Coordinates of N, CA and C in Angstrom, one line a residue:
M755 N -122.7 -62.6 -6.8 CA -121.3 -62.6 -6.2 C -120.3 -62.7 -7.3
A756 N -119.3 -61.9 -7.2 CA -118.2 -61.8 -8.2 C -117.3 -63.1 -8.0
S757 N -116.6 -63.4 -9.1 CA -115.7 -64.5 -9.0 C -114.5 -64.2 -8.1
L758 N -114.0 -65.1 -7.5 CA -112.8 -64.9 -6.6 C -111.6 -65.7 -7.0
L759 N -110.5 -65.2 -6.8 CA -109.2 -65.9 -6.9 C -108.6 -65.9 -5.6
N760 N -108.3 -67.0 -4.9 CA -107.7 -67.0 -3.6 C -106.9 -68.3 -3.5
P761 N -106.0 -68.3 -2.6 CA -105.2 -69.5 -2.3 C -106.0 -70.5 -1.6
Y762 N -105.7 -71.8 -1.9 CA -106.2 -72.9 -1.1 C -105.0 -73.8 -0.7
V763 N -104.8 -73.9 0.6 CA -103.5 -74.5 1.1 C -103.8 -75.8 1.7
S764 N -103.0 -76.8 1.4 CA -103.2 -78.2 2.0 C -102.2 -78.3 3.2
F765 N -102.6 -78.9 4.2 CA -101.8 -79.1 5.4 C -101.7 -80.6 5.8
D766 N -100.6 -80.9 6.6 CA -100.3 -82.3 7.0 C -100.9 -82.5 8.4
G767 N -102.2 -82.3 8.6 CA -102.8 -82.6 9.8 C -102.9 -81.5 10.8
N768 N -102.4 -80.3 10.4 CA -102.5 -79.2 11.4 C -103.2 -78.0 10.8
A769 N -104.2 -78.3 9.9 CA -105.0 -77.2 9.3 C -105.8 -76.4 10.3
R770 N -106.3 -77.0 11.3 CA -107.1 -76.2 12.3 C -106.2 -75.2 13.0
Q771 N -105.0 -75.6 13.4 CA -104.1 -74.7 14.1 C -103.6 -73.6 13.1
A772 N -103.3 -73.9 11.8 CA -102.9 -73.0 10.9 C -104.0 -71.9 10.6
M773 N -105.2 -72.4 10.3 CA -106.3 -71.5 10.0 C -106.6 -70.6 11.1
E774 N -106.6 -71.1 12.4 CA -106.8 -70.3 13.6 C -105.7 -69.3 13.7
F775 N -104.5 -69.6 13.4 CA -103.4 -68.7 13.4 C -103.6 -67.5 12.4
Y776 N -104.0 -67.9 11.2 CA -104.3 -66.9 10.2 C -105.4 -66.0 10.6
K777 N -106.4 -66.5 11.3 CA -107.5 -65.7 11.8 C -107.0 -64.7 12.8
E778 N -106.0 -65.1 13.7 CA -105.4 -64.2 14.6 C -104.6 -63.1 13.9
V779 N -104.0 -63.4 12.8 CA -103.2 -62.4 12.0 C -104.1 -61.4 11.3
F780 N -105.1 -61.9 10.6 CA -105.9 -61.1 9.7 C -107.3 -60.8 10.2
G781 N -107.8 -61.4 11.3 CA -109.1 -61.2 11.8 C -110.1 -61.9 10.8
G782 N -111.4 -61.5 11.0 CA -112.4 -62.0 10.1 C -113.2 -63.2 10.6
E783 N -113.9 -63.9 9.7 CA -114.7 -65.0 10.1 C -114.1 -66.3 9.6
L784 N -113.9 -67.3 10.5 CA -113.3 -68.6 10.1 C -114.4 -69.6 10.2
R785 N -114.6 -70.4 9.1 CA -115.5 -71.5 9.1 C -114.7 -72.8 8.9
L786 N -114.8 -73.8 9.8 CA -114.1 -75.0 9.7 C -115.1 -76.2 9.6
N787 N -114.9 -77.1 8.7 CA -115.7 -78.3 8.6 C -114.8 -79.5 8.6
T788 N -115.1 -80.5 9.5 CA -114.2 -81.6 9.6 C -114.7 -82.7 8.7
F789 N -113.9 -83.8 8.5 CA -114.3 -84.9 7.7 C -115.5 -85.6 8.4
G790 N -115.5 -85.5 9.8 CA -116.6 -86.1 10.5 C -117.9 -85.3 10.3
D791 N -117.9 -84.0 10.1 CA -119.0 -83.2 9.8 C -119.6 -83.7 8.4
A792 N -118.8 -84.2 7.6 CA -119.2 -84.5 6.2 C -119.7 -86.0 6.1
G793 N -120.0 -86.6 7.3 CA -120.6 -87.9 7.2 C -119.7 -89.0 7.5
H794 N -118.5 -88.8 8.1 CA -117.6 -89.8 8.5 C -117.3 -89.8 10.0
P795 N -118.3 -89.6 10.9 CA -117.9 -89.5 12.3 C -117.4 -90.8 12.8
G796 N -116.4 -90.7 13.7 CA -115.8 -91.8 14.3 C -114.7 -92.5 13.5
A797 N -114.6 -92.2 12.2 CA -113.6 -92.7 11.3 C -112.3 -92.1 11.7
G798 N -111.2 -92.8 11.4 CA -109.9 -92.2 11.6 C -109.7 -90.9 10.9
G799 N -109.3 -89.9 11.6 CA -109.1 -88.6 10.9 C -110.4 -87.8 10.9
S800 N -111.5 -88.2 11.5 CA -112.8 -87.5 11.4 C -112.7 -86.1 12.0
D801 N -111.7 -85.8 12.9 CA -111.6 -84.5 13.5 C -110.7 -83.6 12.6
K802 N -110.1 -84.1 11.5 CA -109.3 -83.3 10.7 C -110.2 -82.4 9.8
I803 N -109.6 -81.3 9.3 CA -110.3 -80.3 8.6 C -110.5 -80.7 7.1
M804 N -111.7 -80.9 6.7 CA -112.1 -81.2 5.3 C -112.1 -79.9 4.4
H805 N -112.5 -78.8 5.1 CA -112.6 -77.5 4.4 C -112.6 -76.4 5.4
G806 N -111.7 -75.4 5.2 CA -111.7 -74.3 6.0 C -111.7 -73.0 5.2
M807 N -112.4 -72.0 5.6 CA -112.4 -70.7 4.9 C -112.4 -69.5 5.8
L808 N -111.4 -68.7 5.6 CA -111.3 -67.4 6.4 C -111.6 -66.3 5.4
S809 N -112.6 -65.5 5.8 CA -113.1 -64.3 5.1 C -112.9 -63.1 6.0
T810 N -112.1 -62.1 5.5 CA -111.8 -61.0 6.3 C -112.6 -59.7 5.9
T811 N -112.6 -58.7 6.7 CA -113.3 -57.5 6.4 C -112.4 -56.7 5.4
D812 N -111.2 -57.0 5.2 CA -110.3 -56.4 4.2 C -110.5 -57.0 2.8
G813 N -111.4 -58.0 2.7 CA -111.6 -58.7 1.4 C -110.7 -59.9 1.1
F814 N -110.0 -60.3 2.1 CA -109.1 -61.5 1.9 C -110.0 -62.8 2.1
T815 N -109.7 -63.8 1.3 CA -110.2 -65.1 1.4 C -109.1 -66.1 1.3
L816 N -109.0 -66.9 2.4 CA -108.0 -68.0 2.4 C -108.7 -69.3 2.7
M817 N -108.5 -70.3 1.9 CA -109.0 -71.6 2.2 C -107.9 -72.6 2.4
G818 N -108.3 -73.6 3.2 CA -107.3 -74.6 3.6 C -107.9 -75.8 4.1
A819 N -107.2 -76.9 4.1 CA -107.7 -78.2 4.6 C -106.5 -79.2 4.9
D820 N -106.8 -80.2 5.7 CA -105.9 -81.3 5.8 C -106.0 -82.2 4.6
M821 N -104.9 -82.8 4.3 CA -105.0 -83.8 3.2 C -106.0 -84.9 3.5
P822 N -106.8 -85.3 2.6 CA -107.8 -86.4 2.8 C -107.0 -87.7 3.1
P823 N -107.7 -88.5 3.9 CA -107.1 -89.9 4.2 C -106.7 -90.6 2.9
G824 N -105.5 -91.1 2.8 CA -105.1 -91.9 1.7 C -104.3 -91.0 0.7
M825 N -104.3 -89.7 0.8 CA -103.6 -88.8 -0.1 C -102.3 -88.4 0.6
E826 N -101.2 -88.4 -0.1 CA -99.9 -88.0 0.4 C -99.7 -86.5 0.5
Y827 N -99.2 -86.0 1.6 CA -98.9 -84.6 1.7 C -97.5 -84.3 1.1
A828 N -97.4 -83.4 0.2 CA -96.1 -83.1 -0.5 C -96.0 -81.6 -0.6
P829 N -95.4 -80.9 0.4 CA -95.2 -79.5 0.2 C -94.4 -79.1 -1.0
G830 N -94.8 -78.1 -1.6 CA -94.2 -77.6 -2.9 C -93.6 -76.2 -2.7
N831 N -92.9 -75.8 -3.7 CA -92.3 -74.5 -3.7 C -92.9 -73.7 -4.9
N832 N -94.0 -74.1 -5.4 CA -94.6 -73.5 -6.6 C -95.7 -72.5 -6.3
F833 N -95.8 -72.0 -5.1 CA -96.8 -71.0 -4.7 C -96.4 -70.2 -3.6
A834 N -97.0 -69.0 -3.4 CA -96.9 -68.2 -2.2 C -98.2 -67.4 -2.1
V835 N -98.4 -67.0 -0.9 CA -99.6 -66.2 -0.7 C -99.1 -64.7 -0.6
S836 N -99.7 -63.9 -1.4 CA -99.3 -62.5 -1.5 C -100.3 -61.6 -0.8
V837 N -99.8 -60.7 0.0 CA -100.6 -59.7 0.7 C -100.0 -58.3 0.3
S838 N -100.8 -57.4 -0.2 CA -100.2 -56.2 -0.7 C -101.2 -55.0 -0.5
G839 N -100.7 -53.8 -0.5 CA -101.5 -52.6 -0.4 C -100.7 -51.5 0.1
E840 N -101.4 -50.4 0.5 CA -100.7 -49.2 0.9 C -100.7 -48.9 2.4
D841 N -101.5 -49.7 3.2 CA -101.6 -49.5 4.6 C -100.4 -50.1 5.3
E842 N -99.4 -49.2 5.4 CA -98.1 -49.7 5.9 C -98.2 -50.3 7.3
A843 N -98.9 -49.7 8.2 CA -99.0 -50.2 9.6 C -99.6 -51.6 9.7
T844 N -100.7 -51.7 8.9 CA -101.4 -53.0 8.9 C -100.5 -54.1 8.3
L845 N -99.9 -53.8 7.1 CA -99.1 -54.8 6.4 C -97.8 -55.1 7.2
R846 N -97.2 -54.2 7.9 CA -96.1 -54.5 8.8 C -96.5 -55.4 9.9
G847 N -97.7 -55.2 10.4 CA -98.3 -56.0 11.5 C -98.4 -57.5 11.0
Y848 N -99.0 -57.6 9.8 CA -99.1 -59.0 9.2 C -97.7 -59.6 9.1
W849 N -96.7 -58.8 8.6 CA -95.4 -59.3 8.4 C -94.8 -59.8 9.7
E850 N -94.9 -59.0 10.8 CA -94.3 -59.4 12.1 C -94.9 -60.7 12.6
Q851 N -96.2 -60.9 12.4 CA -96.9 -62.1 12.9 C -96.5 -63.3 12.0
L852 N -96.6 -63.1 10.7 CA -96.3 -64.2 9.8 C -94.9 -64.7 9.9
S853 N -93.9 -63.8 10.0 CA -92.5 -64.2 10.0 C -92.1 -64.7 11.4
S854 N -92.8 -64.4 12.5 CA -92.5 -64.8 13.8 C -92.6 -66.3 13.9
G855 N -91.5 -67.0 14.3 CA -91.5 -68.4 14.4 C -91.2 -69.1 13.0
G856 N -91.1 -68.3 12.0 CA -90.8 -68.9 10.6 C -89.4 -68.5 10.2
S857 N -89.2 -68.3 8.9 CA -88.0 -67.9 8.3 C -88.2 -66.8 7.3
V858 N -87.2 -65.9 7.3 CA -87.3 -64.8 6.3 C -86.3 -65.0 5.2
S859 N -86.8 -65.0 4.0 CA -85.9 -65.2 2.8 C -85.5 -63.8 2.2
V860 N -86.4 -62.9 2.3 CA -86.1 -61.5 1.8 C -86.6 -60.6 2.9
P861 N -85.8 -59.8 3.6 CA -86.2 -58.9 4.6 C -87.2 -57.9 4.1
L862 N -88.1 -57.5 5.0 CA -89.1 -56.5 4.6 C -88.4 -55.1 4.6
E863 N -88.1 -54.7 3.4 CA -87.3 -53.4 3.2 C -87.6 -52.8 1.8
K864 N -87.2 -51.6 1.6 CA -87.4 -50.9 0.4 C -86.7 -51.6 -0.7
Q865 N -87.3 -51.8 -1.8 CA -86.7 -52.5 -3.0 C -86.5 -51.5 -4.1
M866 N -85.8 -52.0 -5.1 CA -85.4 -51.1 -6.2 C -86.6 -50.5 -7.0
W867 N -87.7 -51.2 -7.0 CA -88.9 -50.6 -7.7 C -89.7 -49.7 -6.8
G868 N -89.2 -49.4 -5.6 CA -89.8 -48.4 -4.7 C -90.7 -48.9 -3.6
D869 N -91.2 -50.1 -3.7 CA -92.1 -50.6 -2.7 C -91.2 -51.2 -1.6
V870 N -91.9 -51.4 -0.4 CA -91.3 -52.1 0.7 C -91.8 -53.6 0.5
F871 N -90.9 -54.5 0.4 CA -91.3 -55.9 0.1 C -90.5 -56.9 0.9
G872 N -91.1 -58.0 1.3 CA -90.4 -59.0 2.0 C -91.0 -60.4 1.7
M873 N -90.2 -61.4 1.9 CA -90.7 -62.8 1.7 C -90.3 -63.6 2.9
C874 N -91.3 -64.4 3.4 CA -91.0 -65.2 4.6 C -91.8 -66.5 4.4
T875 N -91.4 -67.5 5.2 CA -92.1 -68.7 5.3 C -92.6 -68.9 6.7
D876 N -93.9 -69.0 7.0 CA -94.4 -69.0 8.3 C -94.1 -70.4 9.0
R877 N -94.5 -70.5 10.3 CA -94.2 -71.6 11.0 C -94.9 -72.9 10.6
F878 N -95.8 -72.7 9.6 CA -96.5 -73.9 9.1 C -96.0 -74.3 7.7
G879 N -94.9 -73.6 7.3 CA -94.3 -73.9 6.0 C -94.9 -73.2 4.8
I880 N -95.8 -72.2 5.0 CA -96.4 -71.5 3.9 C -95.6 -70.3 3.6
P881 N -95.2 -70.1 2.3 CA -94.5 -68.9 1.9 C -95.4 -67.7 1.7
W882 N -94.9 -66.6 2.1 CA -95.7 -65.3 2.1 C -94.9 -64.2 1.4
M883 N -95.5 -63.4 0.6 CA -94.9 -62.2 0.1 C -95.8 -61.0 0.6
V884 N -95.1 -60.0 1.2 CA -95.8 -58.8 1.7 C -95.2 -57.6 0.9
D885 N -96.1 -56.9 0.3 CA -95.6 -55.7 -0.6 C -96.4 -54.5 -0.1
I886 N -95.7 -53.5 0.4 CA -96.3 -52.2 0.8 C -95.9 -51.2 -0.3
S887 N -97.0 -50.8 -1.1 CA -96.8 -49.9 -2.2 C -96.9 -48.5 -1.7
R888 N -96.3 -47.6 -2.5 CA -96.3 -46.2 -2.2 C -97.7 -45.7 -2.6
P889 N -98.3 -44.8 -1.8 CA -99.6 -44.3 -2.1 C -99.5 -43.5 -3.4
E890 N -100.5 -43.7 -4.2 CA -100.6 -43.0 -5.5 C -101.2 -41.7 -5.3
G891 N -100.8 -40.7 -6.2 CA -101.4 -39.4 -6.1 C -100.5 -38.3 -5.7

């Protein structure tokens, strides 16, 4: 297996809902493991997600989890999840779903470098960049 670089996102108790939402957007296989699955059944927070992984047929991998008990959730502005490619219809579909119920900071439109690009923050507070590049050739 090749090495992978993918985002890992921490959530404030709503990882299950967020990861299920991303599965609706991108499709694929979603595996969720709770803290209870890891040997802490019945403990406070045992139903929260210890590790979630979405793997799609397009080759996307997104991981996420709820913050472990005792750790403070502190959303940051030092990351974004980027989705890019040449399939305009698919990428516009992702954009519509991701931006719905969230906020748009850069509208999805043609930029000075020639690509169609937009930035939004989804309803779970995750920032996204969508870039539709011109087909080469």
